PDB file of C-alpha atoms in Angstrom:
ATOM      1  CA  MET A1432     109.699 124.294  95.736  1.00  0.00           C
ATOM      2  CA  THR A1433     113.531 122.816  96.442  1.00  0.00           C
ATOM      3  CA  LEU A1434     114.560 119.157  97.617  1.00  0.00           C
ATOM      4  CA  GLN A1435     116.609 119.182 100.884  1.00  0.00           C
ATOM      5  CA  GLY A1436     118.865 116.641 100.597  1.00  0.00           C
ATOM      6  CA  ALA A1437     119.233 116.353  96.976  1.00  0.00           C
ATOM      7  CA  TRP A1438     121.448 113.107  95.583  1.00  0.00           C
ATOM      8  CA  PRO A1439     124.795 114.123  94.996  1.00  0.00           C
ATOM      9  CA  GLU A1440     126.056 113.617  91.504  1.00  0.00           C
ATOM     10  CA  ARG A1441     128.070 110.763  90.481  1.00  0.00           C
ATOM     11  CA  SER A1442     130.234 110.537  87.467  1.00  0.00           C
ATOM     12  CA  ILE A1443     130.245 107.845  84.582  1.00  0.00           C
ATOM     13  CA  GLY A1444     133.058 105.439  86.460  1.00  0.00           C
ATOM     14  CA  PHE A1445     131.164 105.495  90.110  1.00  0.00           C
ATOM     15  CA  VAL A1446     127.574 103.788  87.942  1.00  0.00           C
ATOM     16  CA  SER A1447     129.812 101.490  86.462  1.00  0.00           C
ATOM     17  CA  LYS A1448     131.787  99.483  88.847  1.00  0.00           C
ATOM     18  CA  ASP A1449     127.904  99.150  90.316  1.00  0.00           C
ATOM     19  CA  VAL A1450     126.867  97.071  86.888  1.00  0.00           C
ATOM     20  CA  THR A1451     128.275  93.611  87.330  1.00  0.00           C
ATOM     21  CA  SER A1452     128.884  92.358  83.710  1.00  0.00           C
ATOM     22  CA  ARG A1453     126.905  88.791  82.396  1.00  0.00           C
ATOM     23  CA  GLU A1454     130.503  86.911  81.944  1.00  0.00           C
ATOM     24  CA  GLY A1455     130.068  83.603  81.140  1.00  0.00           C
ATOM     25  CA  LYS A1456     126.373  83.079  79.250  1.00  0.00           C
ATOM     26  CA  LYS A1457     125.653  81.920  76.331  1.00  0.00           C
ATOM     27  CA  PRO A1458     124.072  83.013  73.941  1.00  0.00           C
ATOM     28  CA  MET A1459     120.409  81.614  73.471  1.00  0.00           C
ATOM     29  CA  THR A1460     120.170  77.987  71.380  1.00  0.00           C
ATOM     30  CA  PHE A1461     117.299  76.513  69.555  1.00  0.00           C
ATOM     31  CA  SER A1462     115.891  73.997  71.582  1.00  0.00           C
ATOM     32  CA  HIS A1463     116.425  77.063  74.767  1.00  0.00           C
ATOM     33  CA  ALA A1464     113.860  78.888  72.434  1.00  0.00           C
ATOM     34  CA  VAL A1465     111.988  76.176  71.613  1.00  0.00           C
ATOM     35  CA  ALA A1466     111.603  74.673  75.650  1.00  0.00           C
ATOM     36  CA  MET A1467     110.016  78.756  76.685  1.00  0.00           C
ATOM     37  CA  THR A1468     107.718  78.854  73.620  1.00  0.00           C
ATOM     38  CA  ALA A1469     106.461  76.219  75.418  1.00  0.00           C
ATOM     39  CA  VAL A1470     106.109  76.412  78.539  1.00  0.00           C
ATOM     40  CA  GLY A1471     104.318  79.802  77.480  1.00  0.00           C
ATOM     41  CA  VAL A1472     102.049  77.345  75.707  1.00  0.00           C
ATOM     42  CA  VAL A1473     101.153  75.366  78.301  1.00  0.00           C
ATOM     43  CA  GLY A1474     100.382  78.313  80.833  1.00  0.00           C
ATOM     44  CA  VAL A1475      98.996  79.879  78.604  1.00  0.00           C
ATOM     45  CA  VAL A1476      96.100  76.838  78.309  1.00  0.00           C
ATOM     46  CA  VAL A1477      96.450  76.504  81.852  1.00  0.00           C
ATOM     47  CA  ALA A1478      95.683  79.998  82.355  1.00  0.00           C
ATOM     48  CA  PHE A1479      92.027  79.879  80.161  1.00  0.00           C
ATOM     49  CA  TRP A1480      91.232  76.428  81.804  1.00  0.00           C
ATOM     50  CA  ILE A1481      91.355  77.713  85.100  1.00  0.00           C
ATOM     51  CA  LEU A1482      89.531  81.781  84.007  1.00  0.00           C
ATOM     52  CA  ALA A1483      87.016  79.027  81.728  1.00  0.00           C
ATOM     53  CA  SER A1484      86.721  77.316  85.165  1.00  0.00           C
ATOM     54  CA  LEU A1485      86.707  80.118  87.503  1.00  0.00           C
ATOM     55  CA  ALA A1486      84.107  82.221  84.890  1.00  0.00           C
ATOM     56  CA  GLY A1487      81.695  79.131  84.791  1.00  0.00           C
ATOM     57  CA  ILE A1488      81.092  79.008  88.793  1.00  0.00           C
ATOM     58  CA  ILE A1489      80.914  82.740  88.677  1.00  0.00           C
ATOM     59  CA  LEU A1490      78.163  81.428  86.039  1.00  0.00           C
ATOM     60  CA  PHE A1491      76.474  79.135  87.962  1.00  0.00           C
ATOM     61  CA  PHE A1492      76.007  81.143  90.539  1.00  0.00           C
ATOM     62  CA  VAL A1493      74.386  83.556  88.962  1.00  0.00           C
ATOM     63  CA  LYS A1494      71.517  80.851  87.385  1.00  0.00           C
ATOM     64  CA  ILE A1495      70.718  79.223  90.329  1.00  0.00           C
ATOM     65  CA  ALA A1496      70.261  83.362  92.916  1.00  0.00           C
ATOM     66  CA  VAL A1497      68.445  84.226  89.441  1.00  0.00           C
ATOM     67  CA  ILE A1498      66.379  80.714  89.802  1.00  0.00           C
ATOM     68  CA  ILE A1499      65.595  82.287  93.280  1.00  0.00           C
ATOM     69  CA  ALA A1500      64.790  85.673  92.721  1.00  0.00           C
ATOM     70  CA  LEU A1501      61.981  83.759  89.982  1.00  0.00           C
ATOM     71  CA  ILE A1502      60.652  81.963  92.447  1.00  0.00           C
ATOM     72  CA  ALA A1503      60.623  84.026  95.239  1.00  0.00           C
ATOM     73  CA  GLY A1504      59.017  86.821  92.739  1.00  0.00           C
ATOM     74  CA  VAL A1505      56.960  84.212  92.095  1.00  0.00           C
ATOM     75  CA  PHE A1506      55.605  83.462  95.014  1.00  0.00           C
ATOM     76  CA  TRP A1507      55.072  87.180  96.056  1.00  0.00           C
ATOM     77  CA  LEU A1508      52.932  87.392  93.013  1.00  0.00           C
ATOM     78  CA  VAL A1509      50.536  85.240  93.795  1.00  0.00           C
ATOM     79  CA  SER A1510      50.636  86.162  97.800  1.00  0.00           C
ATOM     80  CA  ARG A1511      49.855  89.605  96.216  1.00  0.00           C
ATOM     81  CA  LEU A1512      46.992  88.907  93.780  1.00  0.00           C
ATOM     82  CA  ARG A1513      45.104  86.337  96.686  1.00  0.00           C
ATOM     83  CA  ARG A1514      44.643  89.425  98.855  1.00  0.00           C
TER      84      ARG A1514
END
Protein backbone atom coordinates (compact mmCIF):
# COMPACT_ATOMS: atom_id res chain seq x y z
CA MET A 1 0.00 0.00 0.00
CA THR A 2 1.45 3.36 -0.98
CA LEU A 3 0.56 6.70 0.46
CA GLN A 4 -0.87 9.21 -1.93
CA GLY A 5 0.56 12.64 -1.57
CA ALA A 6 3.54 11.62 0.55
CA TRP A 7 5.30 14.39 2.40
CA PRO A 8 8.29 15.90 0.63
CA GLU A 9 11.61 15.25 2.31
CA ARG A 10 13.00 18.10 4.34
CA SER A 11 16.61 18.99 4.69
CA ILE A 12 18.10 19.45 8.13
CA GLY A 13 18.45 23.17 7.47
CA PHE A 14 14.72 23.49 6.87
CA VAL A 15 13.92 21.61 10.08
CA SER A 16 16.37 23.60 12.20
CA LYS A 17 14.63 26.84 11.21
CA ASP A 18 11.42 25.53 12.82
CA VAL A 19 13.15 24.89 16.15
CA THR A 20 13.53 28.02 18.24
CA SER A 21 16.40 28.31 20.65
CA ARG A 22 15.75 29.16 24.29
CA GLU A 23 18.03 32.10 24.78
CA GLY A 24 18.01 33.99 28.04
CA LYS A 25 16.80 31.07 30.15
CA LYS A 26 18.63 30.57 33.43
CA PRO A 27 19.33 27.11 34.85
CA MET A 28 17.11 25.88 37.66
CA THR A 29 18.08 27.30 41.03
CA PHE A 30 17.83 25.54 44.38
CA SER A 31 14.88 27.69 45.47
CA HIS A 32 13.07 26.88 42.22
CA ALA A 33 13.60 23.16 42.83
CA VAL A 34 12.36 23.49 46.42
CA ALA A 35 9.29 25.43 45.27
CA MET A 36 8.51 22.82 42.60
CA THR A 37 8.87 20.03 45.17
CA ALA A 38 6.60 21.85 47.63
CA VAL A 39 3.95 22.39 44.94
CA GLY A 40 4.19 18.71 44.02
CA VAL A 41 3.80 17.56 47.63
CA VAL A 42 0.82 19.86 48.19
CA GLY A 43 -0.71 18.61 44.93
CA VAL A 44 -0.33 14.99 45.99
CA VAL A 45 -1.86 15.68 49.41
CA VAL A 46 -4.82 17.53 47.88
CA ALA A 47 -5.36 14.80 45.27
CA PHE A 48 -5.24 12.11 47.98
CA TRP A 49 -7.73 14.07 50.11
CA ILE A 50 -10.13 14.50 47.19
CA LEU A 51 -9.92 10.82 46.22
CA ALA A 52 -10.38 9.72 49.82
CA SER A 53 -13.42 11.98 50.15
CA LEU A 54 -14.94 10.62 46.94
CA ALA A 55 -14.27 7.05 48.04
CA GLY A 56 -15.91 7.80 51.41
CA ILE A 57 -19.01 9.27 49.76
CA ILE A 58 -19.30 6.31 47.38
CA LEU A 59 -18.81 3.86 50.25
CA PHE A 60 -21.50 5.68 52.26
CA PHE A 61 -24.03 5.28 49.44
CA VAL A 62 -23.05 1.62 48.97
CA LYS A 63 -23.66 1.01 52.68
CA ILE A 64 -27.05 2.73 52.50
CA ALA A 65 -27.98 0.63 49.44
CA VAL A 66 -26.95 -2.59 51.22
CA ILE A 67 -28.98 -1.66 54.32
CA ILE A 68 -32.05 -0.87 52.18
CA ALA A 69 -31.60 -4.15 50.28
CA LEU A 70 -31.33 -6.11 53.55
CA ILE A 71 -34.45 -4.48 54.98
CA ALA A 72 -36.35 -5.12 51.75
CA GLY A 73 -35.12 -8.71 51.77
CA VAL A 74 -36.35 -9.23 55.33
CA PHE A 75 -39.79 -7.79 54.49
CA TRP A 76 -39.97 -9.97 51.35
CA LEU A 77 -38.98 -13.08 53.34
CA VAL A 78 -41.53 -12.34 56.08
CA SER A 79 -44.28 -11.81 53.49
CA ARG A 80 -43.35 -15.12 51.80
CA LEU A 81 -43.41 -17.05 55.09
CA ARG A 82 -46.82 -15.68 56.12
CA ARG A 83 -48.57 -17.19 53.10
